[in-house]
PDB file of C-alpha atoms in Angstrom:
ATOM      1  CA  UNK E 273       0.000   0.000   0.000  1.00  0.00           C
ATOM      2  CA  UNK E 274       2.786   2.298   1.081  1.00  0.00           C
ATOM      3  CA  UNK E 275       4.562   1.905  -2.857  1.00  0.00           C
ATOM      4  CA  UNK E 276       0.901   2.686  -3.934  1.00  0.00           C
ATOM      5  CA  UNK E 277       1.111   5.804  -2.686  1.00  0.00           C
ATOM      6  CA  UNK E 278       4.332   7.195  -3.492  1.00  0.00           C
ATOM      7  CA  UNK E 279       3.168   6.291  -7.041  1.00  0.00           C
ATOM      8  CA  UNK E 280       0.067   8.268  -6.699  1.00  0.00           C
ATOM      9  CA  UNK E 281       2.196  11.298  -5.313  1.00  0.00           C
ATOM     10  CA  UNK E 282       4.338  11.223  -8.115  1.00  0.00           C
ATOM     11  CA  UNK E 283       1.297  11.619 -10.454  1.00  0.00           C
ATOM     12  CA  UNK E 284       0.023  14.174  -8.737  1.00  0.00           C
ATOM     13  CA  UNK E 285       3.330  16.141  -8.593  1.00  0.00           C
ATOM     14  CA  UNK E 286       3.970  15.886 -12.316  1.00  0.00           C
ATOM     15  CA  UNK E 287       0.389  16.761 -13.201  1.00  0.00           C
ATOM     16  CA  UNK E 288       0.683  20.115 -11.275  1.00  0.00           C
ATOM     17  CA  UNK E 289       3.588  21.025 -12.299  1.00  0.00           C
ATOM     18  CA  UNK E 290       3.389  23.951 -14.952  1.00  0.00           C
ATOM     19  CA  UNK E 291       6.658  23.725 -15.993  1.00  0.00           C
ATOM     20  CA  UNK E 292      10.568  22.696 -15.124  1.00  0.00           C
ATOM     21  CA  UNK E 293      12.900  24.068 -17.256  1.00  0.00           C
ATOM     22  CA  UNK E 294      15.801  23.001 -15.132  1.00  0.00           C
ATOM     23  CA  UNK E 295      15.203  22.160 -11.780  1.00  0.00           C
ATOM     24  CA  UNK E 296      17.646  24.312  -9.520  1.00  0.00           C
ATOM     25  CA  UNK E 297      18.227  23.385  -5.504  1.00  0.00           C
ATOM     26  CA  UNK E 298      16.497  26.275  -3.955  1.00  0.00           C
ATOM     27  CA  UNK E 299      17.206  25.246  -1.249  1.00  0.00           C
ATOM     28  CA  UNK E 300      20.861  25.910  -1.141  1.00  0.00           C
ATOM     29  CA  UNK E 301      20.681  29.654  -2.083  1.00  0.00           C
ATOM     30  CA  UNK E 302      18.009  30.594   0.549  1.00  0.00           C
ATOM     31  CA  UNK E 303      15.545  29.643   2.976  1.00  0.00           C
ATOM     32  CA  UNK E 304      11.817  30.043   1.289  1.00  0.00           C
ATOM     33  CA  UNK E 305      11.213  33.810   1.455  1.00  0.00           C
ATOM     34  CA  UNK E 306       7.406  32.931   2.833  1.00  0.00           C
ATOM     35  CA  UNK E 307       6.602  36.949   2.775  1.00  0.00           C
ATOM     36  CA  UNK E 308       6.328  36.758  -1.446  1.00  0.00           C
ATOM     37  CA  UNK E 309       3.227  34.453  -1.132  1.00  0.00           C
ATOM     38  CA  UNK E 310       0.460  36.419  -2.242  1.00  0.00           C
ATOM     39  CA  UNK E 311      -1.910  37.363   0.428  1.00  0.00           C
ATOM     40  CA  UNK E 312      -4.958  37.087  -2.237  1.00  0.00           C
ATOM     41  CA  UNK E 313      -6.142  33.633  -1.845  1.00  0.00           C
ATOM     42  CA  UNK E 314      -7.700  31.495  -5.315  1.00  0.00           C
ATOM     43  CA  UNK E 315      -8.413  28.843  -7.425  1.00  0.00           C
ATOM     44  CA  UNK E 316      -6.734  27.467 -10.118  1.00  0.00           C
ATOM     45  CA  UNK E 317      -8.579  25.293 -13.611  1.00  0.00           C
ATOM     46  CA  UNK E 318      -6.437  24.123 -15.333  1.00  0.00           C
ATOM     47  CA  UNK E 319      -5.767  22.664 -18.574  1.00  0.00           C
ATOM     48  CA  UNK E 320      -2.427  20.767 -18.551  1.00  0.00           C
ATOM     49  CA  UNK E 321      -1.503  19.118 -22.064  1.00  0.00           C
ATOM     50  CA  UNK E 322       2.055  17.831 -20.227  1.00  0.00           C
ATOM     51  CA  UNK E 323       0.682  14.836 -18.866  1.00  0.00           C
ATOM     52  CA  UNK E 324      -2.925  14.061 -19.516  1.00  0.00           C
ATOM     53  CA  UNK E 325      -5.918  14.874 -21.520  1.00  0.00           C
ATOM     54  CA  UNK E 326      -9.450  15.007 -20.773  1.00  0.00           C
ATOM     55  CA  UNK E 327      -8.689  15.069 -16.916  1.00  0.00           C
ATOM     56  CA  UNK E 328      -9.635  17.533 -14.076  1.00  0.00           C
ATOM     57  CA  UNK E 329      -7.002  19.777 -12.239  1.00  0.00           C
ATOM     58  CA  UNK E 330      -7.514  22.046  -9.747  1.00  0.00           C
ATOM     59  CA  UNK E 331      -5.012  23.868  -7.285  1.00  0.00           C
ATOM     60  CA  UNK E 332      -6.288  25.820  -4.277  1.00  0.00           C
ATOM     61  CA  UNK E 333      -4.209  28.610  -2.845  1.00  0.00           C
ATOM     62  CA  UNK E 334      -4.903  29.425   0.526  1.00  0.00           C
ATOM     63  CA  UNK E 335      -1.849  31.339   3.191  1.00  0.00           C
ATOM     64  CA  UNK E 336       1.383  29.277   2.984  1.00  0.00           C
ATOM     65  CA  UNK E 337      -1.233  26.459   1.921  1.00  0.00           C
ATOM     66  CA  UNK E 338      -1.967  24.331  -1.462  1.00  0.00           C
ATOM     67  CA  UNK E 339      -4.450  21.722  -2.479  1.00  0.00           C
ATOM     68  CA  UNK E 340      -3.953  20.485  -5.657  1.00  0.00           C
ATOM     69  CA  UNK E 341      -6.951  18.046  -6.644  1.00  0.00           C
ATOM     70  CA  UNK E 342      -6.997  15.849 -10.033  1.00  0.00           C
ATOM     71  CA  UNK E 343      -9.285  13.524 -11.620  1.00  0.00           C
ATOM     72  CA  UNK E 344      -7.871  11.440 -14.591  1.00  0.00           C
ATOM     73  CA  UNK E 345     -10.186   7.967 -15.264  1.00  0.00           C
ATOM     74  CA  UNK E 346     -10.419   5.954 -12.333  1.00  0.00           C
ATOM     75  CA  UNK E 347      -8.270   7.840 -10.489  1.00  0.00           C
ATOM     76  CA  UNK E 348      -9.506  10.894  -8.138  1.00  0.00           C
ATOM     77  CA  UNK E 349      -7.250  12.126  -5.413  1.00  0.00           C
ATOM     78  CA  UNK E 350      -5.041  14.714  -3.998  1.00  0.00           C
ATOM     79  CA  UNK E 351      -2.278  16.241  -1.970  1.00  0.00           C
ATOM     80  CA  UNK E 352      -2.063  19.201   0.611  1.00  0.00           C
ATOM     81  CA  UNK E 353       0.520  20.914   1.322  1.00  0.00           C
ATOM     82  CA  UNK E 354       1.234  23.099   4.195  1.00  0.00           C
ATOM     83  CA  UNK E 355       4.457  25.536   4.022  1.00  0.00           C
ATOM     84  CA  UNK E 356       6.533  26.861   6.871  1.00  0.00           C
ATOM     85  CA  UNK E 357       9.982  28.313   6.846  1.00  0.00           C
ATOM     86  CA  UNK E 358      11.769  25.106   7.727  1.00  0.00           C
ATOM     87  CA  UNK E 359       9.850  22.016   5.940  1.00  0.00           C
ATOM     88  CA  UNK E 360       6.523  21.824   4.675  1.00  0.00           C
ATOM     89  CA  UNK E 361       3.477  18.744   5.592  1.00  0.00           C
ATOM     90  CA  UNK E 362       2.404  16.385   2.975  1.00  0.00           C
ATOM     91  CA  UNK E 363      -1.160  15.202   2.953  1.00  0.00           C
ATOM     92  CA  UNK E 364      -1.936  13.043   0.613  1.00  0.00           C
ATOM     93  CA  UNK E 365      -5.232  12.218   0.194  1.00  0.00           C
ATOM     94  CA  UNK E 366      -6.925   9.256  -1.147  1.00  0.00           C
ATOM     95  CA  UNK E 367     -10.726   9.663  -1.702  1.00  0.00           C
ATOM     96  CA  UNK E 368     -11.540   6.065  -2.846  1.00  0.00           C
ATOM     97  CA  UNK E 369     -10.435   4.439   0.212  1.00  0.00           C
ATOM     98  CA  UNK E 370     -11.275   7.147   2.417  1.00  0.00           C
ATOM     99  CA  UNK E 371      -8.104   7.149   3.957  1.00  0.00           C
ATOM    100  CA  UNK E 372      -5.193   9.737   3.861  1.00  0.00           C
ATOM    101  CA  UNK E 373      -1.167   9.499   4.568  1.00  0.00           C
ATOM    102  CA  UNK E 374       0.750  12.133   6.427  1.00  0.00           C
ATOM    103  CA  UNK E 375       4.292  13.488   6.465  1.00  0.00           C
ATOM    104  CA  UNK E 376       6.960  15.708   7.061  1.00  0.00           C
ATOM    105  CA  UNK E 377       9.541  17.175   3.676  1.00  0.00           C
ATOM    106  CA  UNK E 378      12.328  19.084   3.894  1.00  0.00           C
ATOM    107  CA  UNK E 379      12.561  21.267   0.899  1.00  0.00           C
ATOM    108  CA  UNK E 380      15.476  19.654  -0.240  1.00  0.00           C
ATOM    109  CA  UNK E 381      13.353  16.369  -0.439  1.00  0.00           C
ATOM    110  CA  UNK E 382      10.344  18.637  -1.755  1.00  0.00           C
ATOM    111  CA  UNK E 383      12.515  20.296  -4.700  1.00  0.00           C
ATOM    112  CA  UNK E 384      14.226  17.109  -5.772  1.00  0.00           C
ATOM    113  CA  UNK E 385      11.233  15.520  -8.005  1.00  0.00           C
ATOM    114  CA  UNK E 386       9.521  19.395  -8.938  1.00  0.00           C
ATOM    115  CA  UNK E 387       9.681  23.238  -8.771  1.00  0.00           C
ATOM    116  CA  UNK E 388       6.033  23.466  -7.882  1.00  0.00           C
ATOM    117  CA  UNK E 389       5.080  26.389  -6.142  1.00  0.00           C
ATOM    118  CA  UNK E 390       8.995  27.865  -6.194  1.00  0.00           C
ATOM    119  CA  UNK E 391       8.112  31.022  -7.592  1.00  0.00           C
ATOM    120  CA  UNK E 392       5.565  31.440  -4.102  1.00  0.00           C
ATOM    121  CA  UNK E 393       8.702  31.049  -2.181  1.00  0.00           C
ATOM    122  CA  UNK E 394      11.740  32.289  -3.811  1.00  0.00           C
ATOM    123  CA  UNK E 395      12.073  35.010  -6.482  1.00  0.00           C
ATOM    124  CA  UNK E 396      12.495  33.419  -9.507  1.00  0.00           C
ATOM    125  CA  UNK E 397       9.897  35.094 -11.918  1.00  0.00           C
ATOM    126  CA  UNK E 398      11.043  36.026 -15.339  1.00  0.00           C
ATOM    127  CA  UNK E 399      12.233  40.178 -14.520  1.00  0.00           C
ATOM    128  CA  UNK E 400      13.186  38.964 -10.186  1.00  0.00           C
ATOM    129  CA  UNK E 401      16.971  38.117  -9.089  1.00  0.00           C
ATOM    130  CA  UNK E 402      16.598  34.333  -9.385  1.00  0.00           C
ATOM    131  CA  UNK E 403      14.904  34.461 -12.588  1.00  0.00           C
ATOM    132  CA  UNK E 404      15.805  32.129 -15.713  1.00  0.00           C
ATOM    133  CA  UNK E 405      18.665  33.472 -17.727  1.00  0.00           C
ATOM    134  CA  UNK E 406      17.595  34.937 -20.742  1.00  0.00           C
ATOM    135  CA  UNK E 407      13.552  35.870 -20.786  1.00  0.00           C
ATOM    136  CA  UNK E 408      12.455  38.561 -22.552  1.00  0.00           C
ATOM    137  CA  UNK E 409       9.375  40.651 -22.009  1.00  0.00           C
ATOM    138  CA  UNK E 410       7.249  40.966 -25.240  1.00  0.00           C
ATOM    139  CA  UNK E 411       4.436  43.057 -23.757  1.00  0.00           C
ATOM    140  CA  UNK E 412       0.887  42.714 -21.512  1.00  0.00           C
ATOM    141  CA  UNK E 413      -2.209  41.818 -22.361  1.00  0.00           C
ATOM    142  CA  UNK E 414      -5.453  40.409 -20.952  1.00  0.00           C
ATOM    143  CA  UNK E 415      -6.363  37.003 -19.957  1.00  0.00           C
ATOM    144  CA  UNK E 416      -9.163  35.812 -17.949  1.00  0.00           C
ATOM    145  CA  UNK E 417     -10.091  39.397 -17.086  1.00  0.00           C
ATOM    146  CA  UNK E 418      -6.893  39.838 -15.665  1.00  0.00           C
ATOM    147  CA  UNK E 419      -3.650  41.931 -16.723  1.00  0.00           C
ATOM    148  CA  UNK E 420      -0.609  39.751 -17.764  1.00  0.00           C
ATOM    149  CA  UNK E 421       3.001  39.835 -18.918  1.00  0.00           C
ATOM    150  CA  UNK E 422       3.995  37.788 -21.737  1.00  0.00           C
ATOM    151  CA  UNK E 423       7.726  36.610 -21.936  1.00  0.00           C
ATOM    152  CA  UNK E 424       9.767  34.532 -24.593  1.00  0.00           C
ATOM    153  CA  UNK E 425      12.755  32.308 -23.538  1.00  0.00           C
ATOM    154  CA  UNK E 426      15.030  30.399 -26.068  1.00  0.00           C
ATOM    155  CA  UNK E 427      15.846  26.983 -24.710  1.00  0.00           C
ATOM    156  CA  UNK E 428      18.872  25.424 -25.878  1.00  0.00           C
ATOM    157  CA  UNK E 429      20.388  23.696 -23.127  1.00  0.00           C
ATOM    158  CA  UNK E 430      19.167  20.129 -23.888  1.00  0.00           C
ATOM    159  CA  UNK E 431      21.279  20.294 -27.578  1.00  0.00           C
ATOM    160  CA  UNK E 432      18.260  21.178 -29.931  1.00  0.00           C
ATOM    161  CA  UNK E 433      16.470  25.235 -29.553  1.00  0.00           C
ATOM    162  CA  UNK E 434      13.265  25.418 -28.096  1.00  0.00           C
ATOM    163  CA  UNK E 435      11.041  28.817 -28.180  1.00  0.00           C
ATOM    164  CA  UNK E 436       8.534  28.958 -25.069  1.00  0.00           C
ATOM    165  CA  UNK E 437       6.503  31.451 -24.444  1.00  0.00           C
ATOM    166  CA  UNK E 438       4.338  32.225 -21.593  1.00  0.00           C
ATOM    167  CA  UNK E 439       2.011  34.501 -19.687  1.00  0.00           C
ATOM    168  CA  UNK E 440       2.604  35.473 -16.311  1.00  0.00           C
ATOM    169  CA  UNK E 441      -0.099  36.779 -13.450  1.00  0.00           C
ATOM    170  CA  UNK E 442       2.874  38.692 -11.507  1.00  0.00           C
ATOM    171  CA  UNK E 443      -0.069  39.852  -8.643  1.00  0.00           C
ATOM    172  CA  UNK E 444      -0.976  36.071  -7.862  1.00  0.00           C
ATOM    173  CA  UNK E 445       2.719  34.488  -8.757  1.00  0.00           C
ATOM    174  CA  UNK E 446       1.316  31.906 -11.267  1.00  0.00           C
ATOM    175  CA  UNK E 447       2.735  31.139 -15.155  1.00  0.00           C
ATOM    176  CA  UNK E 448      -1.344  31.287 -16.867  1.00  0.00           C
ATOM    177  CA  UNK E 449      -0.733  30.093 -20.428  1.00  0.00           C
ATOM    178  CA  UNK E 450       2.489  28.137 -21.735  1.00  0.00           C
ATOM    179  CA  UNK E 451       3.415  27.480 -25.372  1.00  0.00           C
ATOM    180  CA  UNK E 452       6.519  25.548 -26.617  1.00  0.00           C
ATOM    181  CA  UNK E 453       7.259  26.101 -30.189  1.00  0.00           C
ATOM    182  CA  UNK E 454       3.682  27.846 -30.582  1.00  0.00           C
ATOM    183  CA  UNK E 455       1.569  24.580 -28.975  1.00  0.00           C
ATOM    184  CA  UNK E 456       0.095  25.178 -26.120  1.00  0.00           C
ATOM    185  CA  UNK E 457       1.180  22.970 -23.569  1.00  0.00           C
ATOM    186  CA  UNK E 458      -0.284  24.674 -20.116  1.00  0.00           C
ATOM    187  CA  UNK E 459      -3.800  26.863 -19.340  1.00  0.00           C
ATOM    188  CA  UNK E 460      -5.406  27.718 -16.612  1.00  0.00           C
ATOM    189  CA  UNK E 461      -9.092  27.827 -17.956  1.00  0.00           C
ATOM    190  CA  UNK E 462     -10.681  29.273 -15.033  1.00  0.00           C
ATOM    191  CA  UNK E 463      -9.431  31.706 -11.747  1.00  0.00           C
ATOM    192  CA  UNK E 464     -11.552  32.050  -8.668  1.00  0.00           C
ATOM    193  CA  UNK E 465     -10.272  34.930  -6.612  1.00  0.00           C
ATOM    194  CA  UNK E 466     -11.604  34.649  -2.830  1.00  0.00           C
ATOM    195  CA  UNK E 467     -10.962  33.563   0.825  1.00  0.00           C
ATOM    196  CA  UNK E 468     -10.790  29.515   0.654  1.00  0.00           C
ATOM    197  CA  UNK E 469     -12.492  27.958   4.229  1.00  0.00           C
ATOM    198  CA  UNK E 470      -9.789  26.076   6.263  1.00  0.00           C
ATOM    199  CA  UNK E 471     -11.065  22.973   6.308  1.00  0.00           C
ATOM    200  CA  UNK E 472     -10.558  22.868   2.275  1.00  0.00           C
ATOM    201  CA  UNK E 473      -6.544  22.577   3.300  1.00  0.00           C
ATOM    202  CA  UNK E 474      -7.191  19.355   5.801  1.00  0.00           C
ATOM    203  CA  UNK E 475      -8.012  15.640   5.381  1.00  0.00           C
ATOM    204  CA  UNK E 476     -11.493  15.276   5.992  1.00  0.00           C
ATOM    205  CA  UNK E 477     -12.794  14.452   9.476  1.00  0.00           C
ATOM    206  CA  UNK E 478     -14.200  11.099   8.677  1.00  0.00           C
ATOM    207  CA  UNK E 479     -11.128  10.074   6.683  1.00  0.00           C
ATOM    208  CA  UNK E 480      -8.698   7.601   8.439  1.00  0.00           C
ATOM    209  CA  UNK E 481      -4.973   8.291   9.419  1.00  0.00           C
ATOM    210  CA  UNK E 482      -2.772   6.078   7.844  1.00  0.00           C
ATOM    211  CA  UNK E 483       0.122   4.206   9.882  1.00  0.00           C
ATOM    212  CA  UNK E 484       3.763   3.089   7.577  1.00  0.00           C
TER     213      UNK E 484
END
């Protein structure tokens, strides 16, 4: 059961993840600056081409919180995190067998496997100090009703050049749109902007703890 669910957390990592260009260790820069998390808390729809069609992902933002919830066939679960400034808590959830699994990550163990959620704790936008080499600003623009940047970085550091292009919400932190040589690859379809209840961030009461 316990292999079960470190495959199910892998899933769920690499179907939130909006993109890894190249994976840097945070971690040994800086602690996670937690003041750059936006105080505005929202939802996330998203449409993620990287890993599956035709499934349902959704990320909740609450303070120094994250849900991220997906539905792909028979399989319906999901992870919470909660983020402090030495490790963060792993929940992860599973809805079937109304049971959940708890632990404890270091970020170094966090950021191995993903850079979810790095630009919420370190400043790494396109434009901030820790930023990819090489972005350029094209220009803003509208999307969802909200004002964007869009930025254009050449890729060429696995041999062959690869133009991506993206749209950044710099208020709520969050990369909207994604293209890599002009196909989409990432969309959020949908942003709920509002205060998220608590209890959205926690395994549910009736759900049971489970021991490894």
């Amino acid at each position: 059961m316990y292999r079960k669910l470190k495959v199910y957390f892998i899933l769920l990592c690499l179907i939130f993840i909006p993109f890894n260009l190249d994976a840097q260790d945070y971690s040994e820069v800086m602690k996670p600056n937690l003041s750059i998390w936006p105080a505005q808390e929202y939802i996330l729809e998203i449409d993620n081409a990287m890993v599956a069609e035709g499934g349902s992902h959704i990320q909740y933002y609450g303070k120094h919180k994250l849900k991220l919830e997906t539905s792909i066939g028979e399989i319906s679960n999901c992870v919470i995190y909660h983020f402090n400034e030495e490790n963060l808590k792993v929940y992860i959830i599973l809805n079937d067998q109304k049971m959940y699994m708890e632990n404890i990550l270091s970020y170094d163990e966090f950021f191995e496997t993903n850079d979810a959620v790095s630009s919420l704790l370190y400043n790494n936008l396109p434009g901030e100090d820790m930023a990819m080499y090489g972005a350029e600003k094209i220009g803003e623009e509208n999307f969802l009703n909200r004002k964007v940047e869009r930025w254009s970085f050449i890729d060429s550091s696995k041999g062959d050049t690869v133009i991506i292009d993206m749209l950044l919400d710099r208020e709520l932190r969050q990369i909207m749109k994604m293209w890599v040589d002009e196909k989409i690859i990432f969309e959020v379809t949908k942003i709920t902007i509002g205060n998220i209840p608590d209890e959205m961030f926690n395994p549910p009461n009736d759900f049971e703890a489970m021991s490894y």
